[in-house]
Amino acid sequence: MSLNNTINDEVPLDHPRYESLKHRHEIIEGMKKLIVAEAGLIAHGRGECFDYILGESTSENAKEAIKAAIALLYHAKHPVISVNGNTVALCPKTLVELSKIINAPLEINLFYRKEGRIEAIKKVLEDAGAEKILGIDDTNMVEIGELTSNRRNVDPNGIKIADVVFVPLEDGDRTEALKKIGKKVVAVDLNPISRTSLWADITIVDNIVRTLPEMIKIAKKFKNTEEEKLKKILDKFDNKKNIQASLNTIIEYIKKQKKDAFKILKN
Amino acid sequence: MSLNNTINDEVPLDHPRYESLKHRHEIIEGMKKLIVAEAGLIAHGRGECFDYILGESTSENAKEAIKAAIALLYHAKHPVISVNGNTVALCPKTLVELSKIINAPLEINLFYRKEGRIEAIKKVLEDAGAEKILGIDDTNMVEIGELTSNRRNVDPNGIKIADVVFVPLEDGDRTEALKKIGKKVVAVDLNPISRTSLWADITIVDNIVRTLPEMIKIAKKFKNTEEEKLKKILDKFDNKKNIQASLNTIIEYIKKQKKDAFKILKN
């Protein structure tokens, strides 16, 4: 966290915070290429902070949530992956790979419809191998109720008809709206108590750059698993308990810091 | 935290997160005016997260740290206030007011020496009433040891000769370096366990936009207070205990969320 001013192209591979700095750089470059909104940089910073106090690793309860998420996505008739600028800037390849494995189309859905942003995001996804991208034809969008922001405009062949929507890196308003029109929602959010986290049916409290590869691994493992087994996994998943387990992880991390943090002063 | 996409000029005054959104807007505008570095937006997001889990209010222990900070700054022979882009974007007026009350010059000290940034920051401070600003004449800077970044270049009439340096919103490397060359450091940092927080002599774990007005209030109150009284305040201040009190505040906040956060689902 203290290295908040070391973004550059020459971060050595063995730098203790290499991964974090690399993603910080991707987000800043994403903004310069119009993919990421200015507010997306601030949101990324909040995510960094939560990832930090969660120990910057994918917890066991996050892995349980990922299994339930894949089970729900396989169970769905019309699953859709809703993508925004930050997600595309951080992990275009894994987004496209997951989309193909679970056979769920990618739909671009943005809060900020800045001139050229849709096109920039579309290009990154196509370069990453995406064949079908929804949410790009403004003349063909329909509105969903409960929402007043740009996000109310959805693709008639995507979110509109979806029964399960996967919303990585999301603001709270839409998850609540999607729930109110009867969709099941799977979210990835490093803030365990954001409205997205609380409203989602399945909340994966983890860093999207670690979550997507894990989802791909589990999706391959669960491919062709019989319906009954998937249903069992879903039935035993408790989202509230899972979120509370993440809050416990934070409490334990802070308690540990109370003892250990000051040791660096002795170096 | 969930309103991470609602920055605009029309946030209503009665919006529950008006203050937070206003400052987010100031940081984004600051970047557009060259005052704030791109990485400064991400750093602001981290600050938002820590402020959130600290309850977004100035704690009693932060107020104790502020009293000790003012006592140390009055006690100093050559106090200096080191400013960066984020600080100036968020609170130019209170920076200038504090500088005048405690008679400590403002020195611009940046990690990113982007073309035009120094001038942009200088103008904002001058518009806020600053009469003397240090760190702006590159031909007249000297280097301090222990540092390799741009921050090693300091003003011979400022940080170089200072006995106490006030560093609001800082990265860890420099605080450590300043300590190693014998300076006393007062820091403001929402991350209680950043290297800045741990290395500083007095760490104010609070949001700079609340801290500076409180510092001004205490500085006025302590004006002309006899040396003995100031020394007593300093002697009884324990920075490690103070930081641990902030960590306790986070633990209590998260524990409360484990019980209360889910109530919004019933609305």
Short mmCIF file of C-alpha atoms in Angstrom, two decimals, chain B:
data_model
loop_
_atom_site.label_atom_id
_atom_site.label_comp_id
_atom_site.label_asym_id
_atom_site.label_seq_id
_atom_site.Cartn_x
_atom_site.Cartn_y
_atom_site.Cartn_z
CA MET B 1 -18.40 2.61 -1.41
CA SER B 2 -20.98 1.25 -3.76
CA LEU B 3 -21.59 4.65 -5.34
CA ASN B 4 -18.27 4.45 -7.16
CA ASN B 5 -19.81 5.59 -10.44
CA THR B 6 -21.82 8.63 -9.46
CA ILE B 7 -19.24 11.38 -9.73
CA ASN B 8 -20.74 14.38 -11.47
CA ASP B 9 -21.47 18.03 -10.92
CA GLU B 10 -25.06 17.44 -9.91
CA VAL B 11 -24.65 15.46 -6.72
CA PRO B 12 -27.42 16.87 -4.49
CA LEU B 13 -26.27 18.50 -1.24
CA ASP B 14 -28.41 16.09 0.76
CA HIS B 15 -26.85 13.04 -0.89
CA PRO B 16 -25.74 10.68 1.91
CA ARG B 17 -22.27 10.48 0.36
CA TYR B 18 -22.08 14.10 -0.85
CA GLU B 19 -18.76 14.87 0.87
CA SER B 20 -17.03 11.76 -0.43
CA LEU B 21 -18.31 12.31 -3.98
CA LYS B 22 -17.31 15.97 -3.90
CA HIS B 23 -13.70 15.11 -3.00
CA ARG B 24 -13.64 12.34 -5.62
CA HIS B 25 -14.65 14.98 -8.15
CA GLU B 26 -11.94 17.37 -6.91
CA ILE B 27 -9.29 14.67 -7.42
CA ILE B 28 -10.49 13.86 -10.95
CA GLU B 29 -10.60 17.56 -11.87
CA GLY B 30 -7.15 17.90 -10.29
CA MET B 31 -5.81 15.27 -12.67
CA LYS B 32 -7.33 17.08 -15.66
CA LYS B 33 -5.54 20.26 -14.50
CA LEU B 34 -2.19 18.38 -14.10
CA ILE B 35 -2.23 18.91 -10.31
CA VAL B 36 -2.85 15.25 -9.50
CA ALA B 37 -0.91 12.31 -11.02
CA GLU B 38 -2.88 9.38 -12.45
CA ALA B 39 -1.55 7.24 -9.61
CA GLY B 40 -2.98 9.86 -7.26
CA LEU B 41 -6.51 8.80 -8.25
CA ILE B 42 -5.76 5.21 -7.27
CA ALA B 43 -4.19 6.40 -4.01
CA HIS B 44 -7.34 8.44 -3.33
CA GLY B 45 -9.43 5.30 -3.80
CA ARG B 46 -7.34 3.47 -1.22
CA GLY B 47 -7.88 6.38 1.13
CA GLU B 48 -11.65 6.24 0.55
CA CYS B 49 -11.64 2.58 1.51
CA PHE B 50 -9.69 3.10 4.73
CA ASP B 51 -11.82 6.14 5.66
CA TYR B 52 -14.90 3.97 5.10
CA ILE B 53 -13.74 1.18 7.46
CA LEU B 54 -12.63 3.80 10.00
CA GLY B 55 -16.19 5.14 10.07
CA GLU B 56 -15.53 8.34 8.08
CA SER B 57 -15.07 10.47 11.18
CA THR B 58 -12.12 11.92 13.10
CA SER B 59 -11.53 9.56 16.03
CA GLU B 60 -10.60 10.64 19.55
CA ASN B 61 -7.13 9.14 19.07
CA ALA B 62 -6.73 11.11 15.82
CA LYS B 63 -7.58 14.27 17.81
CA GLU B 64 -4.90 13.33 20.36
CA ALA B 65 -2.39 12.90 17.52
CA ILE B 66 -3.40 16.30 16.12
CA LYS B 67 -2.73 17.95 19.50
CA ALA B 68 0.70 16.30 19.69
CA ALA B 69 1.40 17.31 16.07
CA ILE B 70 0.63 20.98 16.74
CA ALA B 71 2.73 20.88 19.91
CA LEU B 72 5.67 19.46 17.93
CA LEU B 73 5.24 21.98 15.09
CA TYR B 74 5.18 24.90 17.57
CA HIS B 75 8.17 23.39 19.36
CA ALA B 76 10.16 23.23 16.06
CA LYS B 77 12.79 25.77 15.00
CA HIS B 78 12.27 25.17 11.26
CA PRO B 79 8.93 23.45 10.59
CA VAL B 80 8.02 22.80 6.93
CA ILE B 81 4.80 21.55 5.32
CA SER B 82 5.58 19.27 2.35
CA VAL B 83 2.72 19.22 -0.16
CA ASN B 84 1.88 16.96 -3.10
CA GLY B 85 -0.79 17.03 -5.79
CA ASN B 86 -3.58 15.25 -3.93
CA THR B 87 -3.29 17.48 -0.87
CA VAL B 88 -3.41 20.64 -2.96
CA ALA B 89 -6.36 19.36 -5.03
CA LEU B 90 -8.36 18.56 -1.89
CA CYS B 91 -7.57 21.39 0.52
CA PRO B 92 -5.51 24.33 -0.76
CA LYS B 93 -7.14 26.93 1.51
CA THR B 94 -6.68 25.05 4.79
CA LEU B 95 -3.08 24.17 3.83
CA VAL B 96 -2.30 27.86 3.36
CA GLU B 97 -4.16 28.88 6.53
CA LEU B 98 -2.32 26.32 8.69
CA SER B 99 1.01 27.33 7.11
CA LYS B 100 0.43 30.96 8.17
CA ILE B 101 -0.80 30.20 11.69
CA ILE B 102 2.09 27.91 12.63
CA ASN B 103 4.54 29.91 10.51
CA ALA B 104 5.71 26.87 8.49
CA PRO B 105 6.39 27.39 4.77
CA LEU B 106 4.78 25.18 2.11
CA GLU B 107 7.25 23.17 0.03
CA ILE B 108 6.09 21.41 -3.13
CA ASN B 109 7.69 17.96 -3.25
CA LEU B 110 6.52 15.55 -5.95
CA PHE B 111 7.25 12.00 -7.01
CA TYR B 112 6.04 12.71 -10.57
CA ARG B 113 7.74 15.81 -11.97
CA LYS B 114 5.49 16.01 -15.02
CA GLU B 115 5.86 19.06 -17.30
CA GLY B 116 3.66 21.85 -15.94
CA ARG B 117 2.70 20.11 -12.69
CA ILE B 118 4.78 22.31 -10.37
CA GLU B 119 3.35 25.43 -12.03
CA ALA B 120 -0.23 24.14 -11.79
CA ILE B 121 0.18 23.33 -8.09
CA LYS B 122 1.91 26.68 -7.43
CA LYS B 123 -0.99 28.55 -9.02
CA VAL B 124 -3.63 26.76 -6.91
CA LEU B 125 -1.68 27.57 -3.72
CA GLU B 126 -1.24 31.21 -4.75
CA ASP B 127 -4.94 31.50 -5.57
CA ALA B 128 -5.58 30.13 -2.07
CA GLY B 129 -3.48 32.97 -0.61
CA ALA B 130 -0.01 31.43 -0.30
CA GLU B 131 2.71 34.10 -0.20
CA LYS B 132 5.87 32.00 0.01
CA ILE B 133 6.11 28.62 -1.73
CA LEU B 134 9.32 26.54 -1.64
CA GLY B 135 10.49 23.73 -3.91
CA ILE B 136 9.70 25.46 -7.19
CA ASP B 137 13.16 26.55 -8.34
CA ASP B 138 14.84 23.48 -9.86
CA THR B 139 18.13 25.34 -10.29
CA ASN B 140 18.29 25.89 -6.55
CA MET B 141 17.48 22.43 -5.16
CA VAL B 142 19.76 20.19 -3.09
CA GLU B 143 19.66 16.42 -2.74
CA ILE B 144 18.98 14.51 0.46
CA GLY B 145 20.52 11.08 0.90
CA GLU B 146 18.63 7.82 1.43
CA LEU B 147 16.31 8.58 -1.52
CA THR B 148 16.57 7.81 -5.23
CA SER B 149 13.21 9.24 -6.41
CA ASN B 150 12.47 12.80 -7.55
CA ARG B 151 11.62 13.43 -3.93
CA ARG B 152 15.32 13.54 -3.02
CA ASN B 153 15.47 17.08 -4.45
CA VAL B 154 14.53 19.51 -1.71
CA ASP B 155 14.67 23.23 -1.11
CA PRO B 156 17.81 24.43 0.75
CA ASN B 157 15.61 26.85 2.69
CA GLY B 158 12.91 24.28 3.43
CA ILE B 159 13.10 20.53 4.05
CA LYS B 160 16.91 20.63 3.91
CA ILE B 161 17.19 22.74 7.07
CA ALA B 162 13.88 21.67 8.66
CA ASP B 163 13.86 19.95 12.05
CA VAL B 164 10.15 18.98 11.75
CA VAL B 165 8.52 18.05 8.42
CA PHE B 166 4.74 17.75 8.13
CA VAL B 167 3.97 15.29 5.30
CA PRO B 168 0.26 14.89 4.59
CA LEU B 169 -0.57 12.13 2.04
CA GLU B 170 2.84 10.60 1.59
CA ASP B 171 4.51 7.45 0.35
CA GLY B 172 6.58 5.43 2.76
CA ASP B 173 10.03 5.75 1.26
CA ARG B 174 10.48 9.40 2.04
CA THR B 175 9.27 9.34 5.63
CA GLU B 176 11.84 6.63 6.34
CA ALA B 177 14.51 8.68 4.55
CA LEU B 178 13.62 11.85 6.46
CA LYS B 179 13.83 9.94 9.74
CA LYS B 180 17.26 8.56 8.81
CA ILE B 181 18.64 12.06 8.28
CA GLY B 182 17.36 13.11 11.69
CA LYS B 183 14.11 14.93 10.89
CA LYS B 184 10.99 14.62 13.02
CA VAL B 185 8.03 13.67 10.85
CA VAL B 186 4.31 14.35 11.31
CA ALA B 187 2.15 12.40 8.84
CA VAL B 188 -1.53 12.20 7.92
CA ASP B 189 -2.41 8.78 6.53
CA LEU B 190 -5.71 6.86 6.44
CA ASN B 191 -3.76 3.61 6.26
CA PRO B 192 -2.66 3.03 9.87
CA ILE B 193 -0.03 0.48 8.81
CA SER B 194 1.54 2.15 5.78
CA ARG B 195 5.29 2.65 6.07
CA THR B 196 4.59 6.36 6.41
CA SER B 197 2.30 5.71 9.38
CA LEU B 198 4.74 3.34 11.02
CA TRP B 199 7.86 5.47 10.48
CA ALA B 200 6.40 8.86 11.42
CA ASP B 201 6.94 10.30 14.90
CA ILE B 202 3.32 11.42 14.98
CA THR B 203 0.78 9.71 12.72
CA ILE B 204 -2.64 11.26 12.31
CA VAL B 205 -4.87 8.45 11.00
CA ASP B 206 -7.62 10.57 9.49
CA ASN B 207 -8.91 12.12 6.27
CA ILE B 208 -6.83 15.21 5.38
CA VAL B 209 -10.01 17.17 4.57
CA ARG B 210 -11.11 16.78 8.21
CA THR B 211 -7.61 16.89 9.73
CA LEU B 212 -6.49 20.31 8.48
CA PRO B 213 -9.50 22.25 9.90
CA GLU B 214 -9.00 20.44 13.22
CA MET B 215 -5.26 21.27 13.14
CA ILE B 216 -6.10 24.95 12.49
CA LYS B 217 -8.52 24.93 15.45
CA ILE B 218 -5.90 23.41 17.78
CA ALA B 219 -3.12 25.65 16.43
CA LYS B 220 -5.20 28.73 17.31
CA LYS B 221 -5.92 27.27 20.75
CA PHE B 222 -2.24 26.44 21.45
CA LYS B 223 -0.93 29.77 20.10
CA ASN B 224 1.30 31.35 22.80
CA THR B 225 1.04 28.25 24.99
CA GLU B 226 4.14 27.98 27.16
CA GLU B 227 6.85 25.51 26.11
CA GLU B 228 6.37 23.42 29.24
CA LYS B 229 2.72 22.68 28.46
CA LEU B 230 3.53 21.72 24.85
CA LYS B 231 6.30 19.43 26.07
CA LYS B 232 3.89 17.69 28.46
CA ILE B 233 1.47 17.00 25.57
CA LEU B 234 4.34 15.56 23.51
CA ASP B 235 5.70 13.44 26.35
CA LYS B 236 2.43 11.69 27.01
CA PHE B 237 1.78 10.89 23.30
CA ASP B 238 2.52 7.28 22.22
CA ASN B 239 2.38 6.88 18.42
CA LYS B 240 2.33 3.07 18.43
CA LYS B 241 -0.58 2.95 20.91
CA ASN B 242 -2.34 5.62 18.86
CA ILE B 243 -2.01 3.60 15.64
CA GLN B 244 -3.21 0.46 17.41
CA ALA B 245 -6.29 2.38 18.59
CA SER B 246 -7.09 3.11 14.93
CA LEU B 247 -6.70 -0.59 14.11
CA ASN B 248 -9.14 -1.35 16.92
CA THR B 249 -11.60 1.11 15.34
CA ILE B 250 -11.40 -0.88 12.08
CA ILE B 251 -11.90 -4.20 13.88
CA GLU B 252 -14.98 -2.85 15.68
CA TYR B 253 -16.37 -1.41 12.44
CA ILE B 254 -16.04 -4.73 10.59
CA LYS B 255 -17.55 -6.65 13.54
CA LYS B 256 -20.54 -4.29 13.47
CA GLN B 257 -20.94 -4.82 9.70
CA LYS B 258 -21.08 -8.58 10.23
CA LYS B 259 -24.31 -8.00 12.16
CA ASP B 260 -25.78 -4.90 10.51
CA ALA B 261 -24.76 -4.79 6.83
CA PHE B 262 -27.41 -7.25 5.69
CA LYS B 263 -30.26 -5.11 7.04
CA ILE B 264 -30.38 -3.14 3.76
CA LEU B 265 -31.76 -6.26 2.06
CA LYS B 266 -34.94 -5.91 4.11
CA ASN B 267 -35.67 -2.41 2.72
#
